[in-house]
Amino acid sequence: MSAIPYAEVIGDPIAQSKSPLIHGFWLKALGIEGDYRRRHITPDKLADYIAERRADPAWRGCNVTIPHKVAVMDLVDDPGDIRGTIGAMNTVVHQPDGSLIGTNTDAAGFYAPLAEVDLQGAPVALVGAGGAARAVLFALARAGVGHVTILNRSPLKAMGLLAAFGLKGEVVGLAAPLPPVRLLVNSSSLGMTGQPPLDLDLSGLPDDAIVYDLVYAPLRTALLQSAEARGLDTVDGLDMLIGQAALAFELFFGAAPPEGRDDELRALLTA
Ligand code: NAP
């Protein structure tokens, strides 16, 4: 048990998580006496972890990463509408009365850098159909996008996602030519350090297209470098990572992250 308020990020593996750096930076910047730790929890220990922490009043909650985002939905008291919408939970908040509320801050974190872009009716393309794709499609559906092209290795999975989010579109293979979309998002693991590259020909994109890569290791992925070479606007994975963390931070510690410190934080995360 800990006397000072604290939150954690749990997953298996967890050593790679940058969340402690982000939350630790904000806690220090705001002078909040609190802590945010990394915790390795295997699937067989998830229920015990939640039960033990529930009894600790200093525990403000946790962020949840692979492979617990679905299983944890059964362990909170109030999962809101997450099960029927995004279908995965990344934040558990410990209420003062001891109850646990679950939510997902990935969708809002993804959307934050696009908030000023009018995507109403706009054609978009998405690479990938895994957990991150669900948050992306949830946000894009809310933004009222038009035709959605999903490029994925497993077509059936991607078709299921289009239907689940009530989106009109089509599913094609990874080698298909890109349609002239306003927004291209990579939500697959392709291009990540240690994973196969993502080879896309961007010549079919219009000059005002935005290319958004969720991968943040490396930060300047080959996809973003190609987009920059074409003069297109880009958004990297740290924007979403920081965005989803900001919402969770406020839920855990009751204060918004400090403004105007993102460049410093990004330098810390890429050091
Ligand atoms: P996931 O659920 O495991 O999904 C992985 C996706 O990548 C699936 O669509 C999968 O295709 C595809 N894929 C993986 N290996 C492939 C290969 N060798 N060839 C072709 N396709 C392959 O993972 P996730 O949670 O969605 O995460 C995906 C990426 O997003 C990761 O790089 C993660 O770090 C990043 N991410 C970033 C943030 C952020 O805040 N920036 C947040 C969440 C995730 P199939 O459907 O065919 O299996």
mmCIF file of C-alpha atoms and ligand atoms in Angstrom:
data_model
loop_
_atom_site.group_PDB
_atom_site.id
_atom_site.type_symbol
_atom_site.label_atom_id
_atom_site.label_comp_id
_atom_site.label_asym_id
_atom_site.label_seq_id
_atom_site.Cartn_x
_atom_site.Cartn_y
_atom_site.Cartn_z
ATOM 1 C CA MET A 1 0.000 0.000 0.000
ATOM 2 C CA SER A 2 1.215 3.476 -0.783
ATOM 3 C CA ALA A 3 0.392 6.691 1.056
ATOM 4 C CA ILE A 4 0.845 9.036 -1.888
ATOM 5 C CA PRO A 5 -1.629 8.863 -4.768
ATOM 6 C CA TYR A 6 -0.400 6.734 -7.627
ATOM 7 C CA ALA A 7 -1.512 5.201 -10.905
ATOM 8 C CA GLU A 8 0.054 2.442 -12.964
ATOM 9 C CA VAL A 9 0.260 1.037 -16.457
ATOM 10 C CA ILE A 10 -0.218 -2.708 -16.674
ATOM 11 C CA GLY A 11 0.552 -5.077 -19.517
ATOM 12 C CA ASP A 12 2.511 -8.130 -20.615
ATOM 13 C CA PRO A 13 5.150 -7.170 -21.735
ATOM 14 C CA ILE A 14 5.355 -3.706 -20.159
ATOM 15 C CA ALA A 15 9.041 -2.680 -20.191
ATOM 16 C CA GLN A 16 8.529 -0.768 -23.465
ATOM 17 C CA SER A 17 5.773 1.495 -22.112
ATOM 18 C CA LYS A 18 6.499 5.219 -22.257
ATOM 19 C CA SER A 19 3.515 6.086 -20.039
ATOM 20 C CA PRO A 20 5.582 6.417 -16.801
ATOM 21 C CA LEU A 21 7.807 8.992 -18.526
ATOM 22 C CA ILE A 22 4.807 11.011 -19.707
ATOM 23 C CA HIS A 23 2.846 10.967 -16.438
ATOM 24 C CA GLY A 24 6.040 11.439 -14.395
ATOM 25 C CA PHE A 25 6.907 14.524 -16.457
ATOM 26 C CA TRP A 26 3.475 16.060 -15.869
ATOM 27 C CA LEU A 27 3.406 15.220 -12.143
ATOM 28 C CA LYS A 28 6.759 16.932 -11.690
ATOM 29 C CA ALA A 29 5.845 19.913 -13.873
ATOM 30 C CA LEU A 30 2.654 20.516 -11.870
ATOM 31 C CA GLY A 31 4.286 19.835 -8.503
ATOM 32 C CA ILE A 32 1.736 17.114 -7.721
ATOM 33 C CA GLU A 33 2.783 14.661 -5.077
ATOM 34 C CA GLY A 34 2.014 11.454 -6.886
ATOM 35 C CA ASP A 35 3.538 8.541 -8.692
ATOM 36 C CA TYR A 36 2.933 6.609 -11.923
ATOM 37 C CA ARG A 37 4.521 3.178 -12.254
ATOM 38 C CA ARG A 38 4.976 0.398 -14.746
ATOM 39 C CA ARG A 39 3.599 -2.971 -13.593
ATOM 40 C CA HIS A 40 4.118 -6.304 -15.331
ATOM 41 C CA ILE A 41 0.855 -8.249 -15.027
ATOM 42 C CA THR A 42 0.334 -11.541 -16.841
ATOM 43 C CA PRO A 43 -3.201 -12.529 -17.934
ATOM 44 C CA ASP A 44 -3.591 -15.079 -15.099
ATOM 45 C CA LYS A 45 -2.874 -12.333 -12.543
ATOM 46 C CA LEU A 46 -5.132 -9.615 -13.946
ATOM 47 C CA ALA A 47 -8.181 -10.308 -11.746
ATOM 48 C CA ASP A 48 -6.014 -10.532 -8.590
ATOM 49 C CA TYR A 49 -4.267 -7.265 -9.470
ATOM 50 C CA ILE A 50 -7.568 -5.402 -9.850
ATOM 51 C CA ALA A 51 -8.997 -6.912 -6.635
ATOM 52 C CA GLU A 52 -5.885 -5.995 -4.609
ATOM 53 C CA ARG A 53 -5.625 -2.452 -5.946
ATOM 54 C CA ARG A 54 -9.334 -1.837 -5.384
ATOM 55 C CA ALA A 55 -8.629 -2.080 -1.637
ATOM 56 C CA ASP A 56 -5.877 0.570 -1.787
ATOM 57 C CA PRO A 57 -7.301 4.103 -1.465
ATOM 58 C CA ALA A 58 -4.031 5.638 -2.774
ATOM 59 C CA TRP A 59 -4.417 3.825 -6.100
ATOM 60 C CA ARG A 60 -6.046 6.207 -8.585
ATOM 61 C CA GLY A 61 -6.348 3.629 -11.347
ATOM 62 C CA CYS A 62 -4.371 2.230 -14.221
ATOM 63 C CA ASN A 63 -3.783 2.344 -17.911
ATOM 64 C CA VAL A 64 -4.180 -1.003 -19.584
ATOM 65 C CA THR A 65 -2.247 -2.233 -22.547
ATOM 66 C CA ILE A 66 -1.766 -5.454 -24.521
ATOM 67 C CA PRO A 67 -3.068 -8.108 -23.806
ATOM 68 C CA HIS A 68 -5.575 -6.913 -21.163
ATOM 69 C CA LYS A 69 -7.694 -4.343 -23.013
ATOM 70 C CA VAL A 70 -10.614 -6.711 -23.556
ATOM 71 C CA ALA A 71 -10.415 -8.866 -20.403
ATOM 72 C CA VAL A 72 -10.371 -5.856 -18.053
ATOM 73 C CA MET A 73 -13.847 -4.826 -19.232
ATOM 74 C CA ASP A 74 -15.272 -7.673 -17.097
ATOM 75 C CA LEU A 75 -13.447 -6.487 -13.970
ATOM 76 C CA VAL A 76 -14.756 -2.930 -13.587
ATOM 77 C CA ASP A 77 -18.061 -1.888 -12.040
ATOM 78 C CA ASP A 78 -19.002 0.542 -14.787
ATOM 79 C CA PRO A 79 -17.653 -0.059 -18.301
ATOM 80 C CA GLY A 80 -19.943 2.633 -19.762
ATOM 81 C CA ASP A 81 -20.729 1.930 -23.387
ATOM 82 C CA ILE A 82 -17.189 0.753 -24.198
ATOM 83 C CA ARG A 83 -18.173 -2.854 -24.874
ATOM 84 C CA GLY A 84 -20.694 -1.909 -27.523
ATOM 85 C CA THR A 85 -18.539 0.813 -29.099
ATOM 86 C CA ILE A 86 -14.725 0.660 -29.165
ATOM 87 C CA GLY A 87 -14.721 -2.824 -27.645
ATOM 88 C CA ALA A 88 -11.481 -2.308 -25.685
ATOM 89 C CA MET A 89 -10.586 -0.435 -22.497
ATOM 90 C CA ASN A 90 -7.308 1.372 -21.834
ATOM 91 C CA THR A 91 -8.098 3.244 -18.595
ATOM 92 C CA VAL A 92 -9.529 2.131 -15.244
ATOM 93 C CA VAL A 93 -10.339 4.874 -12.746
ATOM 94 C CA HIS A 94 -10.643 4.207 -8.997
ATOM 95 C CA GLN A 95 -13.485 6.331 -7.635
ATOM 96 C CA PRO A 96 -13.403 7.733 -4.068
ATOM 97 C CA ASP A 97 -16.227 5.321 -3.147
ATOM 98 C CA GLY A 98 -14.000 2.396 -4.189
ATOM 99 C CA SER A 99 -15.842 1.599 -7.413
ATOM 100 C CA LEU A 100 -14.046 1.182 -10.730
ATOM 101 C CA ILE A 101 -15.006 2.976 -13.910
ATOM 102 C CA GLY A 102 -13.517 1.946 -17.234
ATOM 103 C CA THR A 103 -13.035 4.030 -20.343
ATOM 104 C CA ASN A 104 -10.966 4.329 -23.485
ATOM 105 C CA THR A 105 -8.892 7.458 -24.138
ATOM 106 C CA ASP A 106 -7.219 6.136 -27.320
ATOM 107 C CA ALA A 107 -9.984 7.347 -29.660
ATOM 108 C CA ALA A 108 -9.937 10.903 -28.306
ATOM 109 C CA GLY A 109 -6.121 10.827 -28.213
ATOM 110 C CA PHE A 110 -6.049 9.786 -31.864
ATOM 111 C CA TYR A 111 -8.531 12.464 -32.885
ATOM 112 C CA ALA A 112 -6.990 15.379 -30.962
ATOM 113 C CA PRO A 113 -4.414 16.327 -33.671
ATOM 114 C CA LEU A 114 -7.208 16.201 -36.302
ATOM 115 C CA ALA A 115 -9.699 18.332 -34.392
ATOM 116 C CA GLU A 116 -9.251 21.312 -36.737
ATOM 117 C CA VAL A 117 -9.556 19.212 -39.908
ATOM 118 C CA ASP A 118 -12.977 18.945 -41.553
ATOM 119 C CA LEU A 119 -13.375 15.232 -42.198
ATOM 120 C CA GLN A 120 -17.144 15.334 -42.767
ATOM 121 C CA GLY A 121 -17.819 13.130 -45.801
ATOM 122 C CA ALA A 122 -14.082 12.888 -46.555
ATOM 123 C CA PRO A 123 -12.662 9.669 -48.010
ATOM 124 C CA VAL A 124 -10.106 8.037 -45.726
ATOM 125 C CA ALA A 125 -7.834 4.993 -45.841
ATOM 126 C CA LEU A 126 -6.706 2.922 -42.882
ATOM 127 C CA VAL A 127 -3.965 0.324 -42.779
ATOM 128 C CA GLY A 128 -4.581 -2.341 -40.137
ATOM 129 C CA ALA A 129 -7.582 -3.828 -38.358
ATOM 130 C CA GLY A 130 -6.294 -4.621 -34.873
ATOM 131 C CA GLY A 131 -7.009 -3.038 -31.499
ATOM 132 C CA ALA A 132 -5.720 0.416 -32.418
ATOM 133 C CA ALA A 133 -7.820 0.383 -35.613
ATOM 134 C CA ARG A 134 -10.958 0.072 -33.484
ATOM 135 C CA ALA A 135 -10.203 3.329 -31.657
ATOM 136 C CA VAL A 136 -9.343 5.022 -34.970
ATOM 137 C CA LEU A 137 -12.542 3.881 -36.688
ATOM 138 C CA PHE A 138 -14.653 4.861 -33.684
ATOM 139 C CA ALA A 139 -13.206 8.393 -33.845
ATOM 140 C CA LEU A 140 -13.504 8.598 -37.641
ATOM 141 C CA ALA A 141 -17.126 7.428 -37.573
ATOM 142 C CA ARG A 142 -17.892 10.173 -35.037
ATOM 143 C CA ALA A 143 -16.144 12.714 -37.279
ATOM 144 C CA GLY A 144 -18.563 11.700 -40.053
ATOM 145 C CA VAL A 145 -15.998 10.530 -42.594
ATOM 146 C CA GLY A 146 -17.145 9.280 -45.997
ATOM 147 C CA HIS A 147 -15.856 6.226 -47.830
ATOM 148 C CA VAL A 148 -13.363 4.186 -45.791
ATOM 149 C CA THR A 149 -10.807 1.929 -47.465
ATOM 150 C CA ILE A 150 -9.164 -0.536 -45.092
ATOM 151 C CA LEU A 151 -5.941 -2.159 -46.247
ATOM 152 C CA ASN A 152 -5.279 -5.251 -44.178
ATOM 153 C CA ARG A 153 -3.638 -8.664 -44.314
ATOM 154 C CA SER A 154 -6.783 -10.349 -42.935
ATOM 155 C CA PRO A 155 -9.773 -9.053 -44.940
ATOM 156 C CA LEU A 156 -12.547 -10.640 -42.863
ATOM 157 C CA LYS A 157 -11.412 -8.897 -39.700
ATOM 158 C CA ALA A 158 -11.428 -5.556 -41.489
ATOM 159 C CA MET A 159 -14.898 -6.127 -42.974
ATOM 160 C CA GLY A 160 -16.197 -6.834 -39.482
ATOM 161 C CA LEU A 161 -14.827 -3.488 -38.292
ATOM 162 C CA LEU A 162 -16.523 -1.517 -41.078
ATOM 163 C CA ALA A 163 -19.816 -3.125 -40.134
ATOM 164 C CA ALA A 164 -19.247 -2.658 -36.393
ATOM 165 C CA PHE A 165 -18.734 1.080 -36.767
ATOM 166 C CA GLY A 166 -21.468 1.564 -39.373
ATOM 167 C CA LEU A 167 -19.015 2.816 -41.973
ATOM 168 C CA LYS A 168 -19.353 2.598 -45.737
ATOM 169 C CA GLY A 169 -16.297 1.406 -47.557
ATOM 170 C CA GLU A 170 -14.262 -1.505 -48.786
ATOM 171 C CA VAL A 171 -11.453 -3.802 -47.729
ATOM 172 C CA VAL A 172 -8.427 -4.364 -49.926
ATOM 173 C CA GLY A 173 -5.056 -6.057 -49.591
ATOM 174 C CA LEU A 174 -1.882 -4.314 -48.486
ATOM 175 C CA ALA A 175 -0.576 -4.197 -52.063
ATOM 176 C CA ALA A 176 -3.629 -2.389 -53.464
ATOM 177 C CA PRO A 177 -3.089 1.124 -54.869
ATOM 178 C CA LEU A 178 -4.127 3.917 -52.496
ATOM 179 C CA PRO A 179 -7.296 5.786 -53.412
ATOM 180 C CA PRO A 180 -7.133 9.624 -53.429
ATOM 181 C CA VAL A 181 -8.062 10.064 -49.768
ATOM 182 C CA ARG A 182 -7.972 13.146 -47.514
ATOM 183 C CA LEU A 183 -6.513 11.133 -44.633
ATOM 184 C CA LEU A 184 -4.305 8.043 -44.586
ATOM 185 C CA VAL A 185 -3.753 6.331 -41.225
ATOM 186 C CA ASN A 186 -1.407 3.477 -40.419
ATOM 187 C CA SER A 187 -2.746 1.583 -37.412
ATOM 188 C CA SER A 188 -0.874 -1.635 -38.185
ATOM 189 C CA SER A 189 2.406 -2.709 -36.621
ATOM 190 C CA LEU A 190 4.084 -2.479 -40.032
ATOM 191 C CA GLY A 191 6.977 -0.025 -40.021
ATOM 192 C CA MET A 192 7.574 -0.486 -36.300
ATOM 193 C CA THR A 193 11.098 -1.384 -35.178
ATOM 194 C CA GLY A 194 11.496 -5.164 -35.541
ATOM 195 C CA GLN A 195 8.418 -5.512 -37.786
ATOM 196 C CA PRO A 196 8.242 -5.735 -41.587
ATOM 197 C CA PRO A 197 8.217 -2.409 -43.454
ATOM 198 C CA LEU A 198 5.051 -0.753 -44.716
ATOM 199 C CA ASP A 199 5.464 -0.232 -48.441
ATOM 200 C CA LEU A 200 2.865 2.172 -49.771
ATOM 201 C CA ASP A 201 2.998 4.208 -52.944
ATOM 202 C CA LEU A 202 1.712 7.649 -51.924
ATOM 203 C CA SER A 203 1.579 9.048 -55.474
ATOM 204 C CA GLY A 204 -2.220 8.563 -55.608
ATOM 205 C CA LEU A 205 -2.833 10.894 -52.674
ATOM 206 C CA PRO A 206 -3.990 14.477 -53.323
ATOM 207 C CA ASP A 207 -1.702 17.358 -52.323
ATOM 208 C CA ASP A 208 -3.831 18.219 -49.286
ATOM 209 C CA ALA A 209 -3.773 14.681 -47.887
ATOM 210 C CA ILE A 210 -2.732 14.097 -44.273
ATOM 211 C CA VAL A 211 -0.667 11.027 -43.406
ATOM 212 C CA TYR A 212 -0.947 9.817 -39.799
ATOM 213 C CA ASP A 213 1.214 6.977 -38.480
ATOM 214 C CA LEU A 214 0.333 5.508 -35.065
ATOM 215 C CA VAL A 215 3.721 3.804 -34.885
ATOM 216 C CA TYR A 216 6.069 5.798 -32.627
ATOM 217 C CA ALA A 217 9.147 3.559 -32.596
ATOM 218 C CA PRO A 218 10.744 4.808 -34.763
ATOM 219 C CA LEU A 219 9.090 8.215 -34.635
ATOM 220 C CA ARG A 220 9.890 9.302 -38.198
ATOM 221 C CA THR A 221 8.707 6.134 -39.931
ATOM 222 C CA ALA A 222 9.432 5.428 -43.580
ATOM 223 C CA LEU A 223 5.756 6.219 -44.269
ATOM 224 C CA LEU A 224 6.040 9.687 -42.706
ATOM 225 C CA GLN A 225 9.340 10.312 -44.493
ATOM 226 C CA SER A 226 7.711 9.471 -47.861
ATOM 227 C CA ALA A 227 4.779 11.749 -47.045
ATOM 228 C CA GLU A 228 7.117 14.605 -46.097
ATOM 229 C CA ALA A 229 9.104 14.059 -49.295
ATOM 230 C CA ARG A 230 5.817 14.594 -51.156
ATOM 231 C CA GLY A 231 5.112 17.753 -49.148
ATOM 232 C CA LEU A 232 2.107 16.249 -47.330
ATOM 233 C CA ASP A 233 1.066 17.095 -43.769
ATOM 234 C CA THR A 234 1.971 14.396 -41.264
ATOM 235 C CA VAL A 235 1.024 13.371 -37.736
ATOM 236 C CA ASP A 236 3.242 10.987 -35.778
ATOM 237 C CA GLY A 237 2.407 8.399 -33.116
ATOM 238 C CA LEU A 238 3.592 10.518 -30.188
ATOM 239 C CA ASP A 239 0.690 12.933 -30.692
ATOM 240 C CA MET A 240 -1.778 10.127 -30.000
ATOM 241 C CA LEU A 241 0.320 8.685 -27.195
ATOM 242 C CA ILE A 242 0.479 12.045 -25.432
ATOM 243 C CA GLY A 243 -3.187 12.775 -26.205
ATOM 244 C CA GLN A 244 -4.518 9.549 -24.697
ATOM 245 C CA ALA A 245 -2.238 9.970 -21.672
ATOM 246 C CA ALA A 246 -3.444 13.547 -21.088
ATOM 247 C CA LEU A 247 -7.046 12.412 -20.686
ATOM 248 C CA ALA A 248 -6.060 9.565 -18.359
ATOM 249 C CA PHE A 249 -3.832 11.910 -16.298
ATOM 250 C CA GLU A 250 -6.758 14.221 -15.636
ATOM 251 C CA LEU A 251 -8.928 11.282 -14.564
ATOM 252 C CA PHE A 252 -6.226 9.944 -12.214
ATOM 253 C CA PHE A 253 -4.842 13.141 -10.712
ATOM 254 C CA GLY A 254 -7.668 15.666 -11.194
ATOM 255 C CA ALA A 255 -5.553 18.207 -13.103
ATOM 256 C CA ALA A 256 -4.973 18.845 -16.778
ATOM 257 C CA PRO A 257 -1.375 18.419 -18.005
ATOM 258 C CA PRO A 258 0.604 21.669 -18.160
ATOM 259 C CA GLU A 259 0.205 23.660 -21.372
ATOM 260 C CA GLY A 260 3.108 24.594 -23.632
ATOM 261 C CA ARG A 261 5.400 21.786 -22.462
ATOM 262 C CA ASP A 262 4.801 19.287 -25.307
ATOM 263 C CA ASP A 263 8.094 20.016 -27.083
ATOM 264 C CA GLU A 264 10.004 19.309 -23.882
ATOM 265 C CA LEU A 265 8.010 16.119 -23.340
ATOM 266 C CA ARG A 266 8.577 14.951 -26.918
ATOM 267 C CA ALA A 267 12.326 15.553 -26.521
ATOM 268 C CA LEU A 268 12.274 13.448 -23.352
ATOM 269 C CA LEU A 269 10.359 10.648 -25.082
ATOM 270 C CA THR A 270 12.689 10.530 -28.052
ATOM 271 C CA ALA A 271 15.968 10.908 -26.111
HETATM 272 P P1 NAP B 1 -2.729 -5.450 -33.033
HETATM 273 O O1 NAP B 1 -4.085 -5.475 -32.419
HETATM 274 O O2 NAP B 1 -1.832 -6.601 -32.811
HETATM 275 O O3 NAP B 1 -2.953 -5.267 -34.630
HETATM 276 C C1 NAP B 1 -1.850 -5.286 -35.491
HETATM 277 C C2 NAP B 1 -2.282 -4.960 -36.921
HETATM 278 O O4 NAP B 1 -1.097 -4.996 -37.731
HETATM 279 C C3 NAP B 1 -3.265 -5.954 -37.532
HETATM 280 O O5 NAP B 1 -4.095 -5.286 -38.453
HETATM 281 C C4 NAP B 1 -2.324 -6.923 -38.254
HETATM 282 O O6 NAP B 1 -2.923 -7.530 -39.395
HETATM 283 C C5 NAP B 1 -1.237 -6.004 -38.757
HETATM 284 N N1 NAP B 1 0.031 -6.733 -38.904
HETATM 285 C C6 NAP B 1 0.868 -7.111 -37.918
HETATM 286 N N2 NAP B 1 1.930 -7.780 -38.435
HETATM 287 C C7 NAP B 1 1.734 -7.825 -39.779
HETATM 288 C C8 NAP B 1 2.471 -8.379 -40.853
HETATM 289 N N3 NAP B 1 3.622 -9.026 -40.663
HETATM 290 N N4 NAP B 1 1.988 -8.236 -42.100
HETATM 291 C C9 NAP B 1 0.814 -7.578 -42.312
HETATM 292 N N5 NAP B 1 0.052 -7.030 -41.336
HETATM 293 C C10 NAP B 1 0.514 -7.164 -40.075
HETATM 294 O O7 NAP B 1 -1.910 -4.173 -32.577
HETATM 295 P P2 NAP B 1 -2.486 -2.719 -32.186
HETATM 296 O O8 NAP B 1 -2.705 -2.655 -30.733
HETATM 297 O O9 NAP B 1 -3.627 -2.438 -33.102
HETATM 298 O O10 NAP B 1 -1.216 -1.779 -32.503
HETATM 299 C C11 NAP B 1 -0.811 -1.558 -33.836
HETATM 300 C C12 NAP B 1 0.257 -0.469 -33.900
HETATM 301 O O11 NAP B 1 -0.278 0.757 -33.420
HETATM 302 C C13 NAP B 1 1.491 -0.757 -33.045
HETATM 303 O O12 NAP B 1 2.627 -0.303 -33.752
HETATM 304 C C14 NAP B 1 1.284 0.094 -31.814
HETATM 305 O O13 NAP B 1 2.503 0.485 -31.198
HETATM 306 C C15 NAP B 1 0.587 1.295 -32.422
HETATM 307 N N6 NAP B 1 -0.230 2.018 -31.447
HETATM 308 C C16 NAP B 1 0.100 3.311 -31.201
HETATM 309 C C17 NAP B 1 -0.645 4.039 -30.295
HETATM 310 C C18 NAP B 1 -0.277 5.475 -30.033
HETATM 311 O O14 NAP B 1 -0.731 6.037 -29.020
HETATM 312 N N7 NAP B 1 0.490 6.095 -30.890
HETATM 313 C C19 NAP B 1 -1.735 3.457 -29.630
HETATM 314 C C20 NAP B 1 -2.059 2.121 -29.913
HETATM 315 C C21 NAP B 1 -1.287 1.423 -30.829
HETATM 316 P P3 NAP B 1 -3.976 -8.752 -39.235
HETATM 317 O O15 NAP B 1 -5.287 -8.082 -38.896
HETATM 318 O O16 NAP B 1 -3.978 -9.381 -40.555
HETATM 319 O O17 NAP B 1 -3.449 -9.612 -38.125
#
